[in-house]
Amino acid sequence: MDQLESCQRDWTALRPARLIAGAALSPVIPAALSAPVVWAAIAFSGHPWPPEKVAKNVAGYLLAVEVWALVVGLPGLWVMSRLTDRLSRNGCFWIAGAVQPLVAIAIGVQSLAATLRVEGDRLYIDYEATSAGSGYVVPSVMLEFGARSTGKPAGLRDVTCDAAGFIDGVEFPSTRPRVMHAERTLWEKATAIHVFCLQERLRGERFARHWHDVVRLDEAGNAAAALADRQLRSAVARHKSMFFAEKAADGTLLDYDRAVNGGLRLVPAGQGLAALSKDYGQMVHDGLLLEDAEPFAALIDRCADTEARANRASE
């Protein structure tokens, strides 16, 4: 991720040079950097590069493709979508060739009733459920390797199993992984909620967890520091603008910088609110929350309060 962040900085810093190069090379770039030539030259198509080699070539790839895009008049969002698509495809080879075999061996050694499948940059472990429920909870564990977040700032945190201490005679493992700070996580979730509020539609099920998580992060004392950190929220807006460009329901491009500087929306309206209420109800009914879940109206009121505080913090 250090290399990817460096590439992002280089990409921005080199913008004047890219403009000059685009003008100077306009007679030859269309042919030299046509799509087939770019893919072959950068060797992203179907080649199982290790992640560190992929990251090392991202800066050159961005420069080459944007010069071509400038000449033919394509917008920057097109360039970023092509980049992330190629990185995702390359990750698929690594997952199938390196990760999946290791997990398959572990499943076999422990004689577990589980199967594996790879979909894009995700590895799914499908297991036999002990009960069906409503179907809202899928009997599958997803390992996602194509996350486009930076993972920073981060630190070590102790993690224990939720069931630890409740079952006599069973000892559960614990670990201390390096995880992204809760303050960054709050802004990541808040901006994802903001997108939903402006698009007025859910992307699949189990999306209501973001509202629940924001409230829990606030309860844990993480919101105050996150909302006051101007550098952090600007970093999130900048990163999301590059890798998560979205449009509102009216077709206009979402402005993440505006969202984190006084224009944040955490409470949807109309059909969006109704869809969210239904999703939250299904989540509660299938027992995703260990404790007694608060009513949906109370959850939304808490999010409205967080929204107001976030927007006041930017004044």
PDB file of N, CA, C and O in Angstrom, residues 153-190:
ATOM      1  N   PRO A 153      -4.375   5.247   8.400  1.00  0.00           N
ATOM      2  CA  PRO A 153      -3.418   4.815   9.430  1.00  0.00           C
ATOM      3  C   PRO A 153      -3.842   3.506  10.084  1.00  0.00           C
ATOM      4  O   PRO A 153      -5.017   3.178  10.106  1.00  0.00           O
ATOM      5  N   ALA A 154      -2.880   2.774  10.613  1.00  0.00           N
ATOM      6  CA  ALA A 154      -3.179   1.457  11.180  1.00  0.00           C
ATOM      7  C   ALA A 154      -2.359   1.228  12.440  1.00  0.00           C
ATOM      8  O   ALA A 154      -1.376   1.914  12.706  1.00  0.00           O
ATOM      9  N   GLY A 155      -2.779   0.224  13.211  1.00  0.00           N
ATOM     10  CA  GLY A 155      -2.064  -0.140  14.429  1.00  0.00           C
ATOM     11  C   GLY A 155      -2.452  -1.547  14.859  1.00  0.00           C
ATOM     12  O   GLY A 155      -3.366  -2.154  14.293  1.00  0.00           O
ATOM     13  N   LEU A 156      -1.779  -2.078  15.850  1.00  0.00           N
ATOM     14  CA  LEU A 156      -2.047  -3.425  16.342  1.00  0.00           C
ATOM     15  C   LEU A 156      -3.209  -3.400  17.324  1.00  0.00           C
ATOM     16  O   LEU A 156      -3.282  -2.530  18.205  1.00  0.00           O
ATOM     17  N   ARG A 157      -4.121  -4.365  17.180  1.00  0.00           N
ATOM     18  CA  ARG A 157      -5.273  -4.461  18.085  1.00  0.00           C
ATOM     19  C   ARG A 157      -5.486  -5.923  18.474  1.00  0.00           C
ATOM     20  O   ARG A 157      -5.320  -6.832  17.650  1.00  0.00           O
ATOM     21  N   ASP A 158      -5.873  -6.147  19.724  1.00  0.00           N
ATOM     22  CA  ASP A 158      -6.166  -7.505  20.195  1.00  0.00           C
ATOM     23  C   ASP A 158      -7.548  -7.920  19.695  1.00  0.00           C
ATOM     24  O   ASP A 158      -8.515  -7.159  19.799  1.00  0.00           O
ATOM     25  N   VAL A 159      -7.642  -9.121  19.160  1.00  0.00           N
ATOM     26  CA  VAL A 159      -8.902  -9.639  18.642  1.00  0.00           C
ATOM     27  C   VAL A 159      -9.168 -11.004  19.269  1.00  0.00           C
ATOM     28  O   VAL A 159      -8.311 -11.896  19.233  1.00  0.00           O
ATOM     29  N   THR A 160     -10.354 -11.160  19.865  1.00  0.00           N
ATOM     30  CA  THR A 160     -10.757 -12.435  20.453  1.00  0.00           C
ATOM     31  C   THR A 160     -12.089 -12.868  19.860  1.00  0.00           C
ATOM     32  O   THR A 160     -12.835 -12.052  19.307  1.00  0.00           O
ATOM     33  N   CYS A 161     -12.402 -14.121  19.984  1.00  0.00           N
ATOM     34  CA  CYS A 161     -13.650 -14.664  19.451  1.00  0.00           C
ATOM     35  C   CYS A 161     -14.828 -14.214  20.314  1.00  0.00           C
ATOM     36  O   CYS A 161     -14.731 -14.158  21.548  1.00  0.00           O
ATOM     37  N   ASP A 162     -15.937 -13.889  19.685  1.00  0.00           N
ATOM     38  CA  ASP A 162     -17.139 -13.457  20.420  1.00  0.00           C
ATOM     39  C   ASP A 162     -17.639 -14.542  21.377  1.00  0.00           C
ATOM     40  O   ASP A 162     -18.252 -14.238  22.402  1.00  0.00           O
ATOM     41  N   ALA A 163     -17.376 -15.794  21.022  1.00  0.00           N
ATOM     42  CA  ALA A 163     -17.879 -16.900  21.845  1.00  0.00           C
ATOM     43  C   ALA A 163     -16.966 -17.227  23.023  1.00  0.00           C
ATOM     44  O   ALA A 163     -17.333 -18.046  23.874  1.00  0.00           O
ATOM     45  N   ALA A 164     -15.794 -16.602  23.076  1.00  0.00           N
ATOM     46  CA  ALA A 164     -14.850 -16.897  24.157  1.00  0.00           C
ATOM     47  C   ALA A 164     -15.477 -16.569  25.512  1.00  0.00           C
ATOM     48  O   ALA A 164     -16.033 -15.488  25.714  1.00  0.00           O
ATOM     49  N   GLY A 165     -15.388 -17.526  26.448  1.00  0.00           N
ATOM     50  CA  GLY A 165     -15.916 -17.311  27.786  1.00  0.00           C
ATOM     51  C   GLY A 165     -17.343 -17.774  27.969  1.00  0.00           C
ATOM     52  O   GLY A 165     -17.853 -17.787  29.090  1.00  0.00           O
ATOM     53  N   PHE A 166     -17.993 -18.159  26.874  1.00  0.00           N
ATOM     54  CA  PHE A 166     -19.384 -18.588  26.991  1.00  0.00           C
ATOM     55  C   PHE A 166     -19.541 -20.109  26.932  1.00  0.00           C
ATOM     56  O   PHE A 166     -20.590 -20.630  27.282  1.00  0.00           O
ATOM     57  N   ILE A 167     -18.523 -20.802  26.479  1.00  0.00           N
ATOM     58  CA  ILE A 167     -18.610 -22.262  26.342  1.00  0.00           C
ATOM     59  C   ILE A 167     -17.538 -22.898  27.209  1.00  0.00           C
ATOM     60  O   ILE A 167     -16.336 -22.749  26.951  1.00  0.00           O
ATOM     61  N   ASP A 168     -17.950 -23.603  28.250  1.00  0.00           N
ATOM     62  CA  ASP A 168     -17.008 -24.237  29.165  1.00  0.00           C
ATOM     63  C   ASP A 168     -16.209 -25.328  28.457  1.00  0.00           C
ATOM     64  O   ASP A 168     -16.752 -26.106  27.660  1.00  0.00           O
ATOM     65  N   GLY A 169     -14.933 -25.365  28.750  1.00  0.00           N
ATOM     66  CA  GLY A 169     -14.082 -26.416  28.217  1.00  0.00           C
ATOM     67  C   GLY A 169     -13.576 -26.169  26.809  1.00  0.00           C
ATOM     68  O   GLY A 169     -12.837 -27.001  26.263  1.00  0.00           O
ATOM     69  N   VAL A 170     -13.937 -25.047  26.205  1.00  0.00           N
ATOM     70  CA  VAL A 170     -13.472 -24.741  24.849  1.00  0.00           C
ATOM     71  C   VAL A 170     -12.596 -23.498  24.891  1.00  0.00           C
ATOM     72  O   VAL A 170     -13.014 -22.444  25.396  1.00  0.00           O
ATOM     73  N   GLU A 171     -11.397 -23.619  24.390  1.00  0.00           N
ATOM     74  CA  GLU A 171     -10.470 -22.491  24.355  1.00  0.00           C
ATOM     75  C   GLU A 171     -10.413 -21.934  22.936  1.00  0.00           C
ATOM     76  O   GLU A 171     -10.071 -22.647  21.991  1.00  0.00           O
ATOM     77  N   PHE A 172     -10.730 -20.667  22.807  1.00  0.00           N
ATOM     78  CA  PHE A 172     -10.737 -20.034  21.490  1.00  0.00           C
ATOM     79  C   PHE A 172      -9.440 -19.268  21.264  1.00  0.00           C
ATOM     80  O   PHE A 172      -8.868 -18.702  22.205  1.00  0.00           O
ATOM     81  N   PRO A 173      -8.974 -19.223  20.032  1.00  0.00           N
ATOM     82  CA  PRO A 173      -7.722 -18.509  19.747  1.00  0.00           C
ATOM     83  C   PRO A 173      -7.922 -16.996  19.783  1.00  0.00           C
ATOM     84  O   PRO A 173      -9.031 -16.489  19.658  1.00  0.00           O
ATOM     85  N   SER A 174      -6.845 -16.287  19.987  1.00  0.00           N
ATOM     86  CA  SER A 174      -6.847 -14.828  19.916  1.00  0.00           C
ATOM     87  C   SER A 174      -5.670 -14.407  19.050  1.00  0.00           C
ATOM     88  O   SER A 174      -4.741 -15.189  18.812  1.00  0.00           O
ATOM     89  N   THR A 175      -5.700 -13.195  18.578  1.00  0.00           N
ATOM     90  CA  THR A 175      -4.623 -12.728  17.710  1.00  0.00           C
ATOM     91  C   THR A 175      -4.454 -11.227  17.872  1.00  0.00           C
ATOM     92  O   THR A 175      -5.262 -10.566  18.550  1.00  0.00           O
ATOM     93  N   ARG A 176      -3.422 -10.682  17.288  1.00  0.00           N
ATOM     94  CA  ARG A 176      -3.137  -9.257  17.385  1.00  0.00           C
ATOM     95  C   ARG A 176      -2.733  -8.730  15.998  1.00  0.00           C
ATOM     96  O   ARG A 176      -1.553  -8.483  15.738  1.00  0.00           O
ATOM     97  N   PRO A 177      -3.687  -8.560  15.112  1.00  0.00           N
ATOM     98  CA  PRO A 177      -3.372  -8.115  13.753  1.00  0.00           C
ATOM     99  C   PRO A 177      -3.173  -6.599  13.668  1.00  0.00           C
ATOM    100  O   PRO A 177      -3.553  -5.848  14.580  1.00  0.00           O
ATOM    101  N   ARG A 178      -2.601  -6.187  12.580  1.00  0.00           N
ATOM    102  CA  ARG A 178      -2.474  -4.759  12.285  1.00  0.00           C
ATOM    103  C   ARG A 178      -3.727  -4.351  11.506  1.00  0.00           C
ATOM    104  O   ARG A 178      -3.996  -4.886  10.429  1.00  0.00           O
ATOM    105  N   VAL A 179      -4.486  -3.428  12.041  1.00  0.00           N
ATOM    106  CA  VAL A 179      -5.761  -3.047  11.430  1.00  0.00           C
ATOM    107  C   VAL A 179      -5.830  -1.526  11.259  1.00  0.00           C
ATOM    108  O   VAL A 179      -5.142  -0.769  11.947  1.00  0.00           O
ATOM    109  N   MET A 180      -6.674  -1.112  10.340  1.00  0.00           N
ATOM    110  CA  MET A 180      -6.844   0.309  10.093  1.00  0.00           C
ATOM    111  C   MET A 180      -7.495   0.981  11.302  1.00  0.00           C
ATOM    112  O   MET A 180      -8.369   0.401  11.941  1.00  0.00           O
ATOM    113  N   HIS A 181      -7.070   2.193  11.607  1.00  0.00           N
ATOM    114  CA  HIS A 181      -7.621   2.904  12.753  1.00  0.00           C
ATOM    115  C   HIS A 181      -9.125   3.110  12.606  1.00  0.00           C
ATOM    116  O   HIS A 181      -9.643   3.338  11.501  1.00  0.00           O
ATOM    117  N   ALA A 182      -9.806   3.081  13.735  1.00  0.00           N
ATOM    118  CA  ALA A 182     -11.265   3.206  13.733  1.00  0.00           C
ATOM    119  C   ALA A 182     -11.713   4.557  13.180  1.00  0.00           C
ATOM    120  O   ALA A 182     -12.788   4.656  12.577  1.00  0.00           O
ATOM    121  N   GLU A 183     -10.909   5.596  13.368  1.00  0.00           N
ATOM    122  CA  GLU A 183     -11.280   6.917  12.860  1.00  0.00           C
ATOM    123  C   GLU A 183     -11.364   6.921  11.336  1.00  0.00           C
ATOM    124  O   GLU A 183     -12.272   7.520  10.756  1.00  0.00           O
ATOM    125  N   ARG A 184     -10.426   6.246  10.690  1.00  0.00           N
ATOM    126  CA  ARG A 184     -10.476   6.155   9.227  1.00  0.00           C
ATOM    127  C   ARG A 184     -11.656   5.284   8.800  1.00  0.00           C
ATOM    128  O   ARG A 184     -12.341   5.593   7.816  1.00  0.00           O
ATOM    129  N   THR A 185     -11.882   4.204   9.530  1.00  0.00           N
ATOM    130  CA  THR A 185     -13.010   3.331   9.217  1.00  0.00           C
ATOM    131  C   THR A 185     -14.324   4.096   9.289  1.00  0.00           C
ATOM    132  O   THR A 185     -15.213   3.913   8.441  1.00  0.00           O
ATOM    133  N   LEU A 186     -14.452   4.979  10.286  1.00  0.00           N
ATOM    134  CA  LEU A 186     -15.681   5.752  10.412  1.00  0.00           C
ATOM    135  C   LEU A 186     -15.914   6.619   9.173  1.00  0.00           C
ATOM    136  O   LEU A 186     -17.025   6.660   8.642  1.00  0.00           O
ATOM    137  N   TRP A 187     -14.869   7.298   8.705  1.00  0.00           N
ATOM    138  CA  TRP A 187     -15.024   8.148   7.521  1.00  0.00           C
ATOM    139  C   TRP A 187     -15.271   7.321   6.261  1.00  0.00           C
ATOM    140  O   TRP A 187     -16.006   7.742   5.365  1.00  0.00           O
ATOM    141  N   GLU A 188     -14.659   6.145   6.170  1.00  0.00           N
ATOM    142  CA  GLU A 188     -14.908   5.262   5.027  1.00  0.00           C
ATOM    143  C   GLU A 188     -16.380   4.866   4.984  1.00  0.00           C
ATOM    144  O   GLU A 188     -17.023   4.882   3.926  1.00  0.00           O
ATOM    145  N   LYS A 189     -16.919   4.502   6.137  1.00  0.00           N
ATOM    146  CA  LYS A 189     -18.333   4.099   6.199  1.00  0.00           C
ATOM    147  C   LYS A 189     -19.256   5.297   6.006  1.00  0.00           C
ATOM    148  O   LYS A 189     -20.293   5.184   5.341  1.00  0.00           O
ATOM    149  N   ALA A 190     -18.894   6.429   6.590  1.00  0.00           N
ATOM    150  CA  ALA A 190     -19.741   7.617   6.465  1.00  0.00           C
ATOM    151  C   ALA A 190     -19.858   8.056   5.002  1.00  0.00           C
ATOM    152  O   ALA A 190     -20.946   8.432   4.546  1.00  0.00           O
TER     153      ALA A 190
END
